[in-house]
Amino acid sequence: MAYDGIVISSVINEIEQACLGGRVLKVQQPSQEIITLTVKGFKGQTKLYISASAGLPIVYIADSLPQAPMQAPAFCMLLRKHLGNGRLTGIKQPGFDRVFDFIFEHMNEMGDLCERHLYVEIMGRQSNIILVDENGIILDSIKRIMPDLSSLDEDSDKGVRIIYPGSKYEPPYAQGKINPIEKFDRDIFESYVASKEGPIPKALYTSLTGFSKSISQDLVYRAGIDGRQGFDDISVDEKDSLYNLLNSLVEDVREKKYSPCIVYEGGIPKDYHAFKMNNAGTESESMSEILESFYSKKEKAIDIKAKSQDIRKILNLAIERTTKKYDIQRNQLADTEDREIYRIYGELLNAYGYELKGGEDSLTCLNYYDGKEITIPLDPDLTSQQNSQKYFAKYNKKKRTFAAMTEFVQKTGEELEYLLSAKHSLEMVESEADISQLRRELEMAEVLKKRGNVKGERKTAAGRPLHFISTDGYDIYVGKNNIQNEELTFEIATGKDIWFHAKQVPGSHVIVKLKKDDKKLESLPDRVFEEAASLAAYYSSAADADKVEVDYTERRNLKKPPKARPGYVIYHTNYSIMARPGRDGLKEVED
């Protein structure tokens, strides 16, 4: 998946059809790096979502826009001044690169018609939104780049690229690539692409602007070529096939014959492009619809991750400290494993010490515990009785240490297990409600300090467990944190409902609700167990494994020890199943 120049050309085509010639009704800035425009054209109002976020730079036509703050930032006010009620007269894609050039006509304060360019550069961390006048002078940008902060490309002769009010706008350097949409034929293919060394997909996307790694790999795959091969390794027929596919794709872009496509895997969007890739996927009439659907969860995840960053930092630090403490305590406990030998030394010295005359450095005698001969080291400056007392003192010290450290190791192990389960819960948060609930849980566990009423902070509803419907119509619930796990297991589930959990690793509690006609566990279809176990494996810290061992038992077999942390249960009656992590065949329900 790549938001490359080809996808951008498809998005530009959709925006042109929807609102070219329309007037800008609204300009808003919902967050620091996002601008939204509402343009009224012949087909009604069109909402444009424009993001220069380092995590997700993107432009598309949106069905709905995020809520803007009451007070607009300075850059938003500048855009309103220069673009408000202006007319969108054109959209260009300089060099077929990942750059939008929105061209507007606008009346200035004197009533004169003037031109403004809104450049949107989709360049990862260097993404930007830049307002430029008709003379190419930057009026301002959403990210200012001062001379001392700019990076100099050693391969570029353009020098330092400054993005600051009053400076001349210079487009991003194309890194020696050619624009295939302007001109492309067999000679260009041979001289610019086929002459490069290394894997063929890399030769494509490093030679042609607008081409990403994914579309290059797809073209090579469709040509029947191994992507690890170079041009020197393939036949003339294979090279002809690749050229024909490449040329056909270029012609389709020129003629704007797009066929947006999205590929699903296990019901989850996995890939997309402006053309059908690998002859697979589901076609759509709108590239923007695909982008909005594909990235809505990703954008939400980025936002949620940012809002839970403080929890993540504290949890990681607590896990690091507890792990070190656990290792030290286990080493100290291991040092007490030889304690019994000192007790035996003491007893044997009491039994055979009369044989010593004094000054010996060892005593060899029969160990009446195993019937074997044993040699006991001695301090020659001490008597037999004193050596015996020394060994008993050492034994008693190690015995006390063993008793204390056994308890400490158990408590620290439980603490580490809880912190790891909380970290797993953090990876599952999907909303502010989930963050709030996890924060409350960690405050109760004294991992986080309790916060007072934060001014301006809104109360959020409690998060809900995930809800799935199995292939056979059974309700399956998955807890997203330890509070939900406990509520799900001891409040929502009844005695005969089936509980699943990945064996001996942090993970979610999974409950299968039995139907009224189900009398016993054996009456459920085998597929229900397989799907529930796959969910338990998928929502665990072992989700990346090929197969995971999952325990399951009836809910009535679970017990919570007194004073145990939320979500902690014990059980002695259970079955086990090996499951492949996944959610295939399951329908998620929005409760």
Coordinates of C-alpha atoms in Angstrom, one line a residue:
M1 CA 0.0 0.0 0.0
A2 CA 1.4 3.3 -1.0
Y3 CA -0.1 6.8 -1.5
D4 CA 2.1 7.3 -4.6
G5 CA 2.0 9.6 -7.6
I6 CA -0.5 7.3 -9.4
V7 CA -2.9 7.3 -6.5
I8 CA -2.5 11.1 -6.2
S9 CA -3.3 11.5 -9.9
S10 CA -6.5 9.5 -9.4
V11 CA -7.5 11.7 -6.4
I12 CA -6.8 14.9 -8.4
N13 CA -9.1 13.5 -11.1
E14 CA -11.9 13.0 -8.6
I15 CA -11.5 16.5 -7.0
E16 CA -11.5 18.1 -10.5
Q17 CA -14.8 16.3 -11.4
A18 CA -16.4 17.2 -8.0
C19 CA -15.4 20.8 -7.5
L20 CA -13.3 22.4 -10.2
G21 CA -14.6 25.9 -10.7
G22 CA -16.3 25.9 -7.3
R23 CA -15.9 28.4 -4.5
V24 CA -14.3 27.9 -1.1
L25 CA -17.0 28.1 1.6
K26 CA -15.0 27.0 4.6
V27 CA -11.4 26.8 5.6
Q28 CA -10.8 25.0 9.0
Q29 CA -7.8 23.6 10.8
P30 CA -8.9 20.8 13.1
S31 CA -5.4 20.1 14.4
Q32 CA -1.8 21.3 14.1
E33 CA -1.1 19.6 10.7
I34 CA -4.5 19.2 9.1
I35 CA -6.5 21.6 6.9
T36 CA -10.0 21.0 5.6
L37 CA -11.7 22.9 2.8
T38 CA -15.4 22.9 1.9
V39 CA -15.9 23.8 -1.8
K40 CA -19.3 24.5 -3.4
G41 CA -19.3 23.4 -7.1
F42 CA -21.9 22.4 -9.7
K43 CA -22.5 19.1 -7.9
G44 CA -22.9 20.6 -4.5
Q45 CA -20.6 20.9 -1.5
T46 CA -17.3 18.8 -1.5
K47 CA -15.2 18.3 1.6
L48 CA -11.5 18.1 1.2
Y49 CA -9.3 16.5 3.9
I50 CA -5.7 17.7 3.7
S51 CA -3.1 16.3 6.1
A52 CA 0.6 17.1 6.4
S53 CA 1.0 14.8 9.4
A54 CA 4.3 12.9 9.5
G55 CA 2.4 9.7 10.5
L56 CA -0.3 10.0 7.8
P57 CA 0.1 12.7 5.1
I58 CA -2.8 12.4 2.7
V59 CA -5.5 14.3 0.6
Y60 CA -8.9 12.9 -0.3
I61 CA -12.6 13.8 -0.6
A62 CA -14.2 13.1 2.7
D63 CA -17.8 12.3 3.7
S64 CA -17.3 14.0 7.0
L65 CA -14.7 16.3 8.5
P66 CA -13.2 16.4 12.1
Q67 CA -14.5 19.1 14.4
A68 CA -12.5 22.3 14.3
P69 CA -11.5 24.3 17.4
M70 CA -13.5 27.4 18.4
Q71 CA -10.5 29.6 17.8
A72 CA -8.7 29.2 14.5
P73 CA -4.9 29.0 14.4
A74 CA -2.9 31.8 12.6
F75 CA -2.2 29.7 9.5
C76 CA -5.9 28.9 9.1
M77 CA -6.8 32.6 9.4
L78 CA -4.3 33.4 6.7
L79 CA -5.8 30.7 4.4
R80 CA -9.3 32.2 5.0
K81 CA -8.0 35.6 4.1
H82 CA -6.5 34.4 0.8
L83 CA -8.7 31.5 -0.2
G84 CA -12.1 32.3 1.4
N85 CA -14.8 32.7 -1.3
G86 CA -12.0 32.1 -3.9
R87 CA -12.6 29.9 -6.9
L88 CA -10.7 26.6 -7.5
T89 CA -9.5 27.0 -11.1
G90 CA -7.1 24.1 -11.4
I91 CA -5.2 21.3 -9.8
K92 CA -1.7 20.2 -11.0
Q93 CA 0.7 17.5 -10.1
P94 CA 4.2 18.9 -10.7
G95 CA 6.5 16.3 -12.2
F96 CA 3.9 13.6 -11.5
D97 CA 5.4 13.6 -8.0
R98 CA 3.6 13.4 -4.6
V99 CA 2.7 17.0 -4.7
F100 CA -0.7 18.8 -5.2
D101 CA -0.8 22.3 -6.6
F102 CA -4.3 23.7 -5.9
I103 CA -4.8 26.9 -7.9
F104 CA -7.3 29.5 -6.7
E105 CA -8.5 32.9 -8.0
H106 CA -9.2 35.4 -5.3
M107 CA -10.2 39.0 -4.8
N108 CA -7.7 40.9 -2.7
E109 CA -8.6 43.9 -0.4
M110 CA -8.3 46.3 -3.3
G111 CA -10.8 44.3 -5.4
D112 CA -8.2 43.0 -7.8
L113 CA -8.3 39.4 -9.0
C114 CA -5.1 37.5 -7.9
E115 CA -3.9 34.0 -8.0
R116 CA -2.9 31.8 -5.1
H117 CA -1.3 28.3 -5.0
L118 CA -1.8 25.9 -2.2
Y119 CA 0.9 23.3 -2.5
V120 CA 0.5 20.0 -0.5
E121 CA 3.7 18.0 -0.4
I122 CA 3.2 14.3 0.6
M123 CA 6.8 13.6 1.7
G124 CA 6.6 11.6 5.0
R125 CA 8.2 13.6 7.8
Q126 CA 8.9 16.5 5.4
S127 CA 5.2 16.7 4.4
N128 CA 3.9 20.3 4.3
I129 CA 1.1 22.6 3.2
I130 CA 2.4 25.8 1.7
L131 CA 0.5 29.0 0.5
V132 CA 2.2 30.7 -2.4
D133 CA 1.3 33.9 -4.3
E134 CA 1.3 34.4 -8.1
N135 CA 5.0 35.4 -8.1
G136 CA 6.0 32.1 -6.4
I137 CA 6.7 33.8 -3.1
I138 CA 5.7 31.8 0.1
L139 CA 3.1 33.6 2.1
D140 CA 3.3 31.0 4.9
S141 CA 3.3 27.2 5.5
I142 CA 1.9 24.9 8.1
K143 CA 5.5 23.9 8.9
R144 CA 8.2 26.5 8.6
I145 CA 11.7 25.4 7.7
M146 CA 14.4 27.9 8.7
P147 CA 17.8 27.8 6.9
D148 CA 19.6 26.3 10.0
L149 CA 17.0 23.5 10.2
S150 CA 16.9 22.6 6.5
S151 CA 18.7 19.5 5.2
L152 CA 21.0 19.6 2.2
D153 CA 20.6 16.8 -0.4
E154 CA 24.1 15.9 -1.5
D155 CA 22.8 14.9 -4.9
S156 CA 20.9 18.1 -5.4
D157 CA 22.4 21.3 -6.9
K158 CA 19.5 23.4 -5.5
G159 CA 21.1 23.9 -2.1
V160 CA 19.2 24.4 1.1
R161 CA 15.4 24.4 0.6
I162 CA 13.9 27.1 2.8
I163 CA 10.2 27.2 3.5
Y164 CA 9.5 30.5 5.2
P165 CA 7.3 33.6 4.5
G166 CA 9.0 35.8 1.9
S167 CA 11.2 33.1 0.4
K168 CA 10.9 31.7 -3.1
Y169 CA 9.0 28.5 -3.4
E170 CA 11.1 25.7 -4.8
P171 CA 9.4 22.3 -5.6
P172 CA 10.9 19.2 -4.0
Y173 CA 13.9 17.7 -5.8
A174 CA 12.9 14.8 -8.1
Q175 CA 16.1 12.8 -7.3
G176 CA 17.0 12.3 -11.0
K177 CA 13.8 10.5 -11.9
I178 CA 11.8 11.0 -15.1
N179 CA 8.2 11.8 -15.5
P180 CA 6.6 9.0 -17.5
I181 CA 3.4 10.8 -18.1
E182 CA 5.1 13.6 -20.1
K183 CA 7.0 11.1 -22.3
F184 CA 7.5 7.4 -22.2
D185 CA 8.6 5.0 -25.0
R186 CA 10.8 1.9 -25.5
D187 CA 13.9 4.0 -25.8
I188 CA 13.3 5.7 -22.5
F189 CA 12.5 2.3 -20.9
E190 CA 15.8 0.9 -22.1
S191 CA 18.0 3.8 -21.3
Y192 CA 16.5 4.9 -17.9
V193 CA 15.0 1.7 -16.5
A194 CA 16.4 -1.4 -18.0
S195 CA 20.0 -0.1 -17.8
K196 CA 19.9 0.0 -13.9
E197 CA 21.5 -2.8 -11.9
G198 CA 19.8 -4.5 -9.0
P199 CA 16.3 -6.0 -8.6
I200 CA 13.8 -4.9 -11.3
P201 CA 11.1 -3.5 -9.0
K202 CA 13.8 -1.1 -7.5
A203 CA 14.9 -0.1 -11.0
L204 CA 11.3 0.9 -11.7
Y205 CA 10.5 3.0 -8.7
T206 CA 13.9 4.7 -8.6
S207 CA 13.7 5.7 -12.2
L208 CA 10.1 6.9 -12.6
T209 CA 8.3 9.5 -10.6
G210 CA 4.9 8.5 -9.2
F211 CA 5.8 4.8 -8.9
S212 CA 5.9 3.2 -5.5
K213 CA 7.6 0.0 -4.4
S214 CA 4.2 -1.8 -4.2
I215 CA 3.0 -1.0 -7.8
S216 CA 6.5 -1.8 -9.2
Q217 CA 6.5 -5.2 -7.5
D218 CA 2.9 -5.8 -8.8
L219 CA 4.0 -5.0 -12.4
V220 CA 6.9 -7.4 -12.2
Y221 CA 4.7 -10.1 -10.7
R222 CA 2.1 -9.8 -13.5
A223 CA 4.9 -10.0 -16.1
G224 CA 5.8 -13.4 -14.7
I225 CA 9.2 -12.2 -13.4
D226 CA 11.0 -13.1 -10.2
G227 CA 11.3 -9.7 -8.3
R228 CA 14.7 -10.7 -7.1
Q229 CA 16.1 -10.7 -10.6
G230 CA 17.8 -7.9 -12.5
F231 CA 17.3 -7.0 -16.1
D232 CA 20.4 -9.0 -17.1
D233 CA 18.7 -12.1 -15.7
I234 CA 15.5 -12.1 -17.7
S235 CA 14.6 -13.0 -21.3
V236 CA 13.7 -10.7 -24.1
D237 CA 10.1 -11.9 -23.9
E238 CA 9.9 -11.2 -20.2
K239 CA 11.3 -7.7 -20.8
D240 CA 8.7 -7.1 -23.6
S241 CA 5.9 -8.2 -21.3
L242 CA 7.0 -5.9 -18.5
Y243 CA 7.4 -2.9 -20.9
N244 CA 3.9 -3.6 -22.4
L245 CA 2.3 -3.7 -18.9
L246 CA 4.2 -0.5 -17.9
N247 CA 3.3 1.3 -21.1
S248 CA -0.4 0.3 -20.7
L249 CA -0.5 1.6 -17.1
V250 CA 1.1 5.0 -18.2
E251 CA -1.5 5.3 -21.0
D252 CA -4.4 4.6 -18.6
V253 CA -3.1 7.3 -16.3
R254 CA -2.9 9.8 -19.2
E255 CA -6.4 8.9 -20.3
K256 CA -7.6 8.9 -16.6
K257 CA -8.9 5.4 -16.9
Y258 CA -8.6 4.5 -13.2
S259 CA -10.1 1.5 -11.5
P260 CA -9.6 2.0 -7.7
C261 CA -9.3 -1.3 -5.9
I262 CA -9.0 -2.4 -2.3
V263 CA -7.7 -5.8 -1.1
Y264 CA -9.1 -7.4 2.0
E265 CA -7.5 -10.2 4.1
G266 CA -9.6 -11.8 6.8
G267 CA -12.1 -9.0 6.5
I268 CA -9.5 -6.4 7.2
P269 CA -8.2 -3.9 4.5
K270 CA -4.6 -4.9 3.6
D271 CA -3.8 -3.0 0.4
Y272 CA -5.2 -0.6 -2.2
H273 CA -4.3 1.2 -5.4
A274 CA -5.7 3.2 -8.3
F275 CA -5.6 0.1 -10.4
K276 CA -6.4 -3.5 -9.8
M277 CA -3.3 -5.2 -8.3
N278 CA -2.4 -8.8 -8.9
N279 CA -5.8 -9.1 -10.6
A280 CA -7.3 -9.3 -7.2
G281 CA -9.3 -7.1 -4.8
T282 CA -12.6 -5.3 -4.7
E283 CA -13.1 -2.4 -7.2
S284 CA -14.7 0.9 -6.1
E285 CA -15.9 3.9 -8.0
S286 CA -14.0 6.3 -5.8
M287 CA -10.4 6.4 -4.8
S288 CA -11.3 8.8 -2.0
E289 CA -13.8 6.3 -0.5
I290 CA -11.1 3.7 -0.4
L291 CA -8.7 6.0 1.3
E292 CA -11.1 7.2 3.8
S293 CA -12.1 3.7 4.7
F294 CA -8.6 2.4 4.7
Y295 CA -7.0 5.1 6.8
S296 CA -9.8 6.0 9.1
K297 CA -8.8 3.3 11.6
K298 CA -5.1 4.0 11.1
E299 CA -5.6 7.7 11.7
K300 CA -7.6 7.0 14.8
A301 CA -4.9 4.6 16.0
I302 CA -2.3 7.3 15.6
D303 CA -4.4 9.7 17.6
I304 CA -5.2 7.2 20.3
K305 CA -1.5 6.3 20.6
A306 CA -0.6 9.9 21.0
K307 CA -3.2 10.4 23.8
S308 CA -2.0 7.3 25.6
Q309 CA 1.7 8.1 25.3
D310 CA 2.1 9.0 29.0
I311 CA 0.7 5.7 30.0
R312 CA 3.0 3.9 27.6
K313 CA 6.0 5.6 29.0
I314 CA 5.2 4.9 32.6
L315 CA 4.3 1.3 31.9
N316 CA 7.5 0.6 30.0
L317 CA 9.6 2.1 32.8
A318 CA 7.7 0.1 35.4
I319 CA 8.2 -3.1 33.4
E320 CA 11.9 -2.4 33.0
R321 CA 12.4 -1.8 36.7
T322 CA 10.2 -4.8 37.8
T323 CA 12.1 -7.1 35.4
K324 CA 15.4 -6.1 36.8
K325 CA 14.1 -6.5 40.4
Y326 CA 12.7 -9.9 39.4
D327 CA 16.0 -11.1 38.0
I328 CA 17.9 -10.0 41.1
Q329 CA 15.5 -11.7 43.4
R330 CA 15.6 -14.9 41.4
N331 CA 19.4 -14.9 41.5
Q332 CA 19.3 -14.4 45.2
L333 CA 16.8 -17.2 45.6
A334 CA 19.0 -19.5 43.4
D335 CA 21.9 -18.8 45.8
T336 CA 20.0 -20.5 48.6
E337 CA 19.6 -23.8 46.7
D338 CA 22.7 -25.3 48.4
R339 CA 21.4 -24.5 51.9
E340 CA 20.8 -28.2 52.9
I341 CA 24.4 -29.2 52.4
Y342 CA 25.4 -26.8 55.2
R343 CA 22.9 -28.3 57.5
I344 CA 24.3 -31.8 56.7
Y345 CA 27.9 -30.6 57.2
G346 CA 26.9 -29.3 60.7
E347 CA 25.1 -32.5 61.7
L348 CA 27.9 -34.8 60.4
L349 CA 30.5 -32.7 62.3
N350 CA 28.5 -33.2 65.5
A351 CA 28.4 -36.9 64.7
Y352 CA 32.0 -37.5 63.7
G353 CA 33.8 -34.5 65.1
Y354 CA 35.3 -36.6 67.9
E355 CA 37.7 -38.1 65.4
L356 CA 39.4 -34.7 64.7
K357 CA 42.6 -34.0 66.7
G358 CA 42.6 -30.3 65.7
G359 CA 44.2 -28.3 62.9
E360 CA 42.7 -30.4 60.0
D361 CA 41.4 -28.6 56.9
S362 CA 38.8 -31.3 56.0
L363 CA 36.9 -34.3 57.4
T364 CA 36.0 -37.3 55.3
C365 CA 33.2 -39.4 56.7
L366 CA 30.1 -41.4 55.8
N367 CA 27.0 -39.4 54.9
Y368 CA 24.2 -41.3 56.6
Y369 CA 21.6 -39.6 54.4
D370 CA 22.7 -41.3 51.2
G371 CA 25.2 -43.9 52.4
K372 CA 28.1 -42.3 50.5
E373 CA 31.4 -40.9 51.6
I374 CA 31.6 -37.1 51.9
T375 CA 34.5 -34.6 52.5
I376 CA 33.6 -31.6 54.6
P377 CA 35.9 -28.5 54.3
L378 CA 37.1 -27.1 57.7
D379 CA 38.7 -24.0 59.1
P380 CA 41.8 -25.4 60.7
D381 CA 41.8 -22.5 63.3
L382 CA 38.4 -23.6 64.6
T383 CA 37.4 -26.6 66.7
S384 CA 35.0 -29.2 65.4
Q385 CA 32.1 -27.7 67.4
Q386 CA 32.9 -24.2 66.1
N387 CA 33.0 -25.4 62.5
S388 CA 29.7 -27.1 63.1
Q389 CA 28.2 -23.9 64.5
K390 CA 29.5 -22.0 61.5
Y391 CA 27.8 -24.3 59.0
F392 CA 24.5 -24.2 61.0
A393 CA 24.7 -20.4 61.0
K394 CA 25.2 -20.4 57.2
Y395 CA 22.3 -22.8 56.8
N396 CA 20.0 -20.8 58.9
K397 CA 20.8 -17.6 57.1
K398 CA 20.2 -19.2 53.7
K399 CA 17.0 -20.8 55.1
R400 CA 15.7 -17.3 56.1
T401 CA 16.7 -15.9 52.8
F402 CA 15.0 -18.7 51.0
A403 CA 11.7 -18.1 52.9
A404 CA 11.8 -14.3 52.3
M405 CA 12.9 -14.4 48.7
T406 CA 10.4 -17.1 47.8
E407 CA 7.6 -14.7 48.9
F408 CA 9.3 -11.7 47.2
V409 CA 9.8 -13.6 43.9
Q410 CA 6.2 -14.7 43.9
K411 CA 4.9 -11.1 44.5
T412 CA 7.3 -9.6 42.0
G413 CA 6.4 -12.2 39.4
E414 CA 2.7 -11.5 39.8
E415 CA 3.5 -7.7 39.6
L416 CA 5.4 -8.2 36.4
E417 CA 2.7 -10.5 35.0
Y418 CA 0.1 -7.8 35.7
L419 CA 2.3 -5.0 34.1
L420 CA 2.7 -7.1 31.0
S421 CA -1.0 -7.7 30.8
A422 CA -1.6 -4.0 31.2
K423 CA 0.8 -3.4 28.3
H424 CA -1.2 -5.8 26.2
S425 CA -4.4 -3.9 27.2
L426 CA -2.7 -0.7 26.0
E427 CA -2.1 -2.2 22.6
M428 CA -5.8 -2.9 22.3
V429 CA -7.2 0.6 23.2
E430 CA -9.5 1.9 20.4
S431 CA -11.1 4.9 22.0
E432 CA -10.7 7.6 24.6
A433 CA -13.1 5.5 26.7
D434 CA -10.7 2.6 26.6
I435 CA -7.8 4.9 27.6
S436 CA -9.8 6.3 30.5
Q437 CA -10.8 2.9 31.7
L438 CA -7.2 1.6 31.5
R439 CA -5.9 4.7 33.3
R440 CA -8.5 4.1 36.1
E441 CA -7.3 0.5 36.4
L442 CA -3.6 1.5 36.6
E443 CA -4.5 4.2 39.2
M444 CA -6.2 1.5 41.3
A445 CA -3.2 -0.7 41.0
E446 CA -1.0 2.3 42.0
V447 CA 1.0 2.1 38.8
L448 CA -0.2 5.6 37.9
K449 CA -0.7 8.5 40.3
K450 CA -4.3 9.5 40.7
R451 CA -5.1 12.7 38.9
G452 CA -7.4 15.3 40.1
N453 CA -10.1 16.9 38.0
V454 CA -8.3 18.1 34.9
K455 CA -9.7 21.4 33.7
G456 CA -11.5 21.0 30.3
E457 CA -11.3 17.2 30.3
R458 CA -14.5 15.6 29.3
K459 CA -15.9 12.5 30.9
T460 CA -16.1 9.5 28.7
A461 CA -18.3 6.5 28.8
A462 CA -16.8 3.2 29.9
G463 CA -15.2 1.2 27.2
R464 CA -17.0 -2.0 26.0
P465 CA -15.6 -5.4 25.3
L466 CA -15.3 -6.5 21.6
H467 CA -18.3 -8.4 20.3
F468 CA -18.2 -11.0 17.5
I469 CA -20.7 -13.3 16.0
S470 CA -19.3 -16.8 15.1
T471 CA -20.0 -18.6 11.9
D472 CA -22.6 -20.7 13.8
G473 CA -24.3 -17.6 15.3
Y474 CA -22.7 -17.7 18.8
D475 CA -21.9 -14.4 20.6
I476 CA -18.2 -14.2 21.5
Y477 CA -16.9 -11.3 23.7
V478 CA -13.3 -10.2 24.1
G479 CA -12.1 -8.0 26.9
K480 CA -9.8 -5.1 26.0
N481 CA -8.3 -4.5 29.5
N482 CA -8.2 -6.2 32.9
I483 CA -11.3 -4.4 34.2
Q484 CA -13.3 -5.5 31.1
N485 CA -11.8 -9.0 31.5
E486 CA -13.1 -9.2 35.1
E487 CA -16.5 -7.8 34.3
L488 CA -16.8 -10.1 31.3
T489 CA -15.8 -13.2 33.2
F490 CA -17.6 -12.6 36.5
E491 CA -20.6 -10.5 35.6
I492 CA -21.5 -11.0 31.9
A493 CA -20.7 -14.7 31.7
T494 CA -22.8 -17.3 33.4
G495 CA -21.6 -20.6 34.9
K496 CA -21.8 -22.7 31.8
D497 CA -20.5 -20.2 29.3
I498 CA -17.0 -21.1 27.9
W499 CA -13.9 -19.1 28.8
F500 CA -10.8 -19.0 26.6
H501 CA -7.3 -17.6 27.3
A502 CA -3.9 -18.0 25.6
K503 CA -1.8 -20.3 27.9
Q504 CA 0.7 -18.6 30.2
V505 CA 1.0 -15.3 28.2
P506 CA -0.7 -11.9 28.7
G507 CA -4.0 -11.8 26.7
S508 CA -7.7 -11.1 26.7
H509 CA -10.4 -13.1 28.3
V510 CA -12.7 -14.5 25.6
I511 CA -16.2 -15.7 26.5
V512 CA -18.5 -17.8 24.3
K513 CA -22.2 -17.3 25.4
L514 CA -24.1 -20.5 25.2
K515 CA -27.6 -20.6 23.6
K516 CA -30.6 -21.7 25.6
D517 CA -30.7 -25.1 23.9
D518 CA -27.1 -25.9 24.8
K519 CA -27.1 -28.3 27.7
K520 CA -23.4 -29.0 28.0
L521 CA -20.0 -28.1 26.6
E522 CA -20.0 -31.1 24.2
S523 CA -23.1 -29.8 22.4
L524 CA -21.3 -26.8 20.8
P525 CA -20.0 -27.2 17.3
D526 CA -16.3 -27.7 17.0
R527 CA -16.0 -24.6 14.8
V528 CA -17.1 -22.4 17.7
F529 CA -14.1 -23.7 19.8
E530 CA -11.7 -23.1 16.9
E531 CA -12.9 -19.6 16.2
A532 CA -13.0 -18.5 19.9
A533 CA -9.5 -20.0 20.4
S534 CA -8.2 -18.1 17.4
L535 CA -9.6 -14.9 18.9
A536 CA -7.9 -15.6 22.2
A537 CA -4.6 -16.2 20.4
Y538 CA -5.1 -13.1 18.2
Y539 CA -5.7 -10.9 21.2
S540 CA -2.7 -12.1 23.2
S541 CA 1.0 -11.1 23.3
A542 CA 1.7 -14.3 21.2
A543 CA -0.4 -13.1 18.3
D544 CA 2.6 -13.2 15.9
A545 CA 3.2 -16.9 16.4
D546 CA 2.0 -19.5 13.9
K547 CA 0.1 -21.4 16.5
V548 CA -0.8 -20.7 20.1
E549 CA -1.9 -23.0 22.9
V550 CA -5.2 -21.8 24.3
D551 CA -6.8 -23.0 27.6
Y552 CA -10.6 -23.2 27.8
T553 CA -13.0 -24.2 30.5
E554 CA -16.5 -23.5 31.8
R555 CA -16.8 -20.2 33.5
R556 CA -17.8 -21.9 36.8
N557 CA -14.4 -23.4 37.1
L558 CA -12.7 -20.0 37.5
K559 CA -11.8 -18.5 40.8
K560 CA -10.4 -15.1 41.8
P561 CA -8.0 -15.2 44.7
P562 CA -8.6 -12.7 47.6
K563 CA -6.9 -9.3 47.0
A564 CA -5.9 -10.4 43.5
R565 CA -5.5 -7.7 40.8
P566 CA -8.3 -7.1 38.2
G567 CA -8.5 -9.9 35.6
Y568 CA -6.5 -12.4 37.6
V569 CA -8.1 -15.9 37.8
I570 CA -7.0 -19.4 38.7
Y571 CA -8.4 -22.7 37.5
H572 CA -7.6 -26.4 37.9
T573 CA -10.0 -28.0 35.4
N574 CA -9.5 -27.1 31.7
Y575 CA -8.9 -28.3 28.2
S576 CA -6.4 -27.0 25.7
I577 CA -6.4 -26.4 22.0
M578 CA -3.8 -25.3 19.5
A579 CA -5.1 -22.3 17.5
R580 CA -3.9 -20.1 14.7
P581 CA -4.3 -16.4 15.6
G582 CA -6.9 -14.7 13.5
R583 CA -10.5 -13.3 13.1
D584 CA -11.5 -15.0 9.8
G585 CA -15.2 -15.8 9.5
L586 CA -16.2 -13.6 12.4
K587 CA -18.5 -10.6 12.1
E588 CA -17.7 -7.8 14.6
V589 CA -20.7 -6.1 16.1
E590 CA -20.8 -2.5 17.1
D591 CA -22.6 -2.6 20.5

